[in-house]
Tab-separated table of C-alpha atoms and ligand atoms in Angstrom:
chain	number	residue	atom	x	y	z
A	7	MET	CA	-31.772	35.462	29.354
A	8	LYS	CA	-31.523	35.345	33.105
A	9	MET	CA	-28.296	37.327	32.966
A	10	GLU	CA	-29.924	39.964	30.747
A	11	GLN	CA	-32.822	40.340	33.145
A	12	LYS	CA	-30.219	41.114	35.777
A	13	TRP	CA	-29.017	44.049	33.652
A	14	ASP	CA	-32.523	45.432	33.450
A	15	ASP	CA	-32.039	46.200	37.149
A	16	ASP	CA	-28.567	47.606	36.719
A	17	GLU	CA	-28.879	49.360	33.400
A	18	PRO	CA	-27.303	52.599	34.699
A	19	THR	CA	-23.961	50.764	35.086
A	20	LEU	CA	-24.157	49.521	31.517
A	21	ILE	CA	-25.163	52.945	30.214
A	22	GLN	CA	-22.262	54.557	32.062
A	23	ALA	CA	-19.877	52.104	30.390
A	24	LEU	CA	-21.291	53.118	26.996
A	25	ILE	CA	-21.018	56.812	27.873
A	26	ASP	CA	-17.368	56.312	28.857
A	27	ILE	CA	-16.594	54.623	25.538
A	28	GLN	CA	-18.329	57.358	23.598
A	29	LYS	CA	-16.451	60.035	25.546
A	30	GLY	CA	-13.195	58.429	24.547
A	31	LEU	CA	-13.914	57.555	20.921
A	32	GLY	CA	-16.698	59.965	20.017
A	33	PHE	CA	-19.018	57.101	19.058
A	34	LEU	CA	-19.797	53.446	19.795
A	35	PRO	CA	-18.096	51.152	17.304
A	36	PRO	CA	-19.600	47.646	16.919
A	37	GLU	CA	-16.423	45.951	18.158
A	38	LYS	CA	-16.558	47.956	21.401
A	39	LEU	CA	-20.204	47.047	21.903
A	40	ARG	CA	-19.181	43.410	21.411
A	41	GLU	CA	-16.456	43.767	24.049
A	42	VAL	CA	-18.858	45.353	26.513
A	43	ALA	CA	-21.429	42.626	25.880
A	44	THR	CA	-18.790	39.995	26.620
A	45	SER	CA	-17.495	41.699	29.740
A	46	PHE	CA	-21.008	42.238	31.092
A	47	GLY	CA	-22.076	38.723	30.125
A	48	ILE	CA	-24.982	39.882	27.975
A	49	SER	CA	-25.875	39.352	24.327
A	50	GLU	CA	-24.939	41.779	21.562
A	51	ALA	CA	-28.609	42.097	20.655
A	52	TYR	CA	-29.380	43.243	24.181
A	53	ILE	CA	-26.640	45.848	24.261
A	54	TRP	CA	-27.661	47.167	20.832
A	55	GLY	CA	-31.200	47.424	22.148
A	56	VAL	CA	-30.041	49.486	25.100
A	57	ALA	CA	-27.688	51.687	23.061
A	58	THR	CA	-30.182	52.467	20.326
A	59	PHE	CA	-32.908	53.259	22.844
A	60	TYR	CA	-31.058	56.364	24.062
A	61	ASN	CA	-30.502	59.094	21.505
A	62	ILE	CA	-27.311	60.288	23.214
A	63	PHE	CA	-25.342	57.502	21.551
A	64	ARG	CA	-23.718	57.735	18.159
A	65	PHE	CA	-22.734	54.729	16.066
A	66	LYS	CA	-20.620	56.507	13.504
A	67	PRO	CA	-17.670	58.828	14.047
A	68	ARG	CA	-18.329	62.532	13.996
A	69	GLY	CA	-17.350	64.542	10.974
A	70	LYS	CA	-14.397	66.937	11.030
A	71	THR	CA	-17.016	69.681	11.156
A	72	HIS	CA	-19.625	68.852	13.730
A	73	ILE	CA	-22.880	70.775	13.496
A	74	LYS	CA	-25.262	70.912	16.408
A	75	VAL	CA	-28.666	72.450	15.834
A	76	CYS	CA	-30.235	73.491	19.111
A	77	MET	CA	-33.732	72.180	19.558
A	78	GLY	CA	-34.359	73.517	23.034
A	79	THR	CA	-37.671	75.268	23.533
A	80	ALA	CA	-36.562	78.789	22.540
A	81	CYS	CA	-34.732	77.573	19.450
A	82	HIS	CA	-37.494	75.175	18.485
A	83	LEU	CA	-40.075	77.965	18.717
A	84	SER	CA	-37.823	80.270	16.696
A	85	GLY	CA	-37.500	77.916	13.758
A	86	GLY	CA	-34.783	75.484	14.816
A	87	GLY	CA	-36.569	72.685	12.985
A	88	LEU	CA	-36.385	74.567	9.700
A	89	VAL	CA	-32.698	75.262	10.315
A	90	ALA	CA	-32.084	71.551	10.899
A	91	GLU	CA	-33.938	70.703	7.685
A	92	ALA	CA	-31.807	73.226	5.785
A	93	ALA	CA	-28.665	71.561	7.144
A	94	GLU	CA	-29.967	68.149	6.063
A	95	ARG	CA	-30.633	69.464	2.566
A	96	GLU	CA	-27.305	71.240	2.233
A	97	LEU	CA	-25.271	68.273	3.531
A	98	ASN	CA	-27.473	65.584	2.011
A	99	ILE	CA	-27.593	63.690	5.308
A	100	LYS	CA	-30.145	63.287	8.076
A	101	VAL	CA	-29.769	64.458	11.655
A	102	GLY	CA	-27.552	61.933	13.453
A	103	GLU	CA	-25.545	61.118	10.329
A	104	THR	CA	-22.083	61.886	9.011
A	105	THR	CA	-21.279	62.611	5.373
A	106	ASP	CA	-19.513	59.803	3.495
A	107	ASP	CA	-16.329	61.851	3.251
A	108	GLN	CA	-16.414	62.304	7.066
A	109	ASP	CA	-16.314	66.080	6.624
A	110	PHE	CA	-19.635	66.918	8.302
A	111	SER	CA	-21.876	65.443	10.947
A	112	LEU	CA	-25.214	66.785	12.059
A	113	GLU	CA	-26.894	66.496	15.414
A	114	ARG	CA	-29.866	67.969	17.229
A	115	VAL	CA	-29.128	68.985	20.797
A	116	ALA	CA	-31.004	70.305	23.787
A	117	CYS	CA	-30.570	73.906	24.964
A	118	VAL	CA	-26.969	75.066	24.623
A	119	GLY	CA	-27.505	77.913	27.065
A	120	CYS	CA	-27.847	81.011	24.891
A	121	CYS	CA	-31.582	81.160	24.328
A	122	MET	CA	-31.518	84.946	23.774
A	123	LEU	CA	-29.722	84.186	20.502
A	124	ALA	CA	-32.264	81.632	19.262
A	125	PRO	CA	-32.298	79.839	16.982
A	126	VAL	CA	-28.742	78.744	17.616
A	127	VAL	CA	-26.390	76.426	15.758
A	128	VAL	CA	-23.042	75.348	17.186
A	129	ILE	CA	-20.366	74.372	14.703
A	130	ASN	CA	-17.178	72.942	16.191
A	131	ASP	CA	-17.918	74.767	19.460
A	132	ARG	CA	-18.510	78.164	17.832
A	133	VAL	CA	-22.001	79.543	18.392
A	134	TYR	CA	-23.873	80.877	15.361
A	135	PRO	CA	-26.722	83.067	16.646
A	136	ARG	CA	-30.123	83.886	15.161
A	137	MET	CA	-29.825	81.385	12.372
A	138	SER	CA	-32.242	80.968	9.527
A	139	PRO	CA	-32.249	78.247	6.889
A	140	LEU	CA	-30.645	80.674	4.428
A	141	LYS	CA	-27.967	81.853	6.890
A	142	LEU	CA	-27.047	78.277	7.738
A	143	GLU	CA	-26.850	77.319	4.068
A	144	GLU	CA	-24.467	80.232	3.504
A	145	VAL	CA	-22.303	79.195	6.458
A	146	LEU	CA	-22.162	75.589	5.239
A	147	ILE	CA	-21.283	76.649	1.705
A	148	GLU	CA	-18.414	78.636	3.212
A	149	PHE	CA	-17.239	75.591	5.198
A	150	LYS	CA	-17.387	73.422	2.067
A	151	ARG	CA	-15.401	76.019	0.113
A	152	ASP	CA	-12.734	76.108	2.858
A	153	LYS	CA	-12.468	72.310	2.834
A	154	LYS	CA	-11.953	72.243	-0.932
A	155	GLU	CA	-9.125	74.765	-0.582
A	156	ASP	CA	-7.375	72.665	2.127
B	12	FES	S1	-33.096	76.681	23.499
B	12	FES	FE1	-31.483	76.923	22.094
B	12	FES	S2	-30.004	77.968	23.266
B	12	FES	FE2	-31.569	77.593	24.695
């Protein structure tokens, strides 16, 4: 416990270690969290507590098609929440999850820098402007069709 209190004071170092792992692997696998806990001399429960506190961390790998729904102010006010809900319905997952077949993952993100095009969705780094629930459903149906043909 004493050791963990020490990390309360130096949490940025621990968080940076988690960020570095996620940059490399795309998510935080349990075995890596275990390794970090050991190397930092803290319990697994503590490190899980830290990692799950921040919503920047993912605990499952991203899907082959990664969908980011912008929830910055402009996109939120333009219906970004409804677009995110449409994606959840179409993919049958919640924001932050990946489909069982690993084909799709869904994430909410802060402003992606093209507010004039709100609401915006980014799919595998391509920006889809002025999205609506219906437009996103059509795009996702197209992606699913392409995957079946692969
Ligand atoms: S708020 Fe969505 S692009 Fe800026």
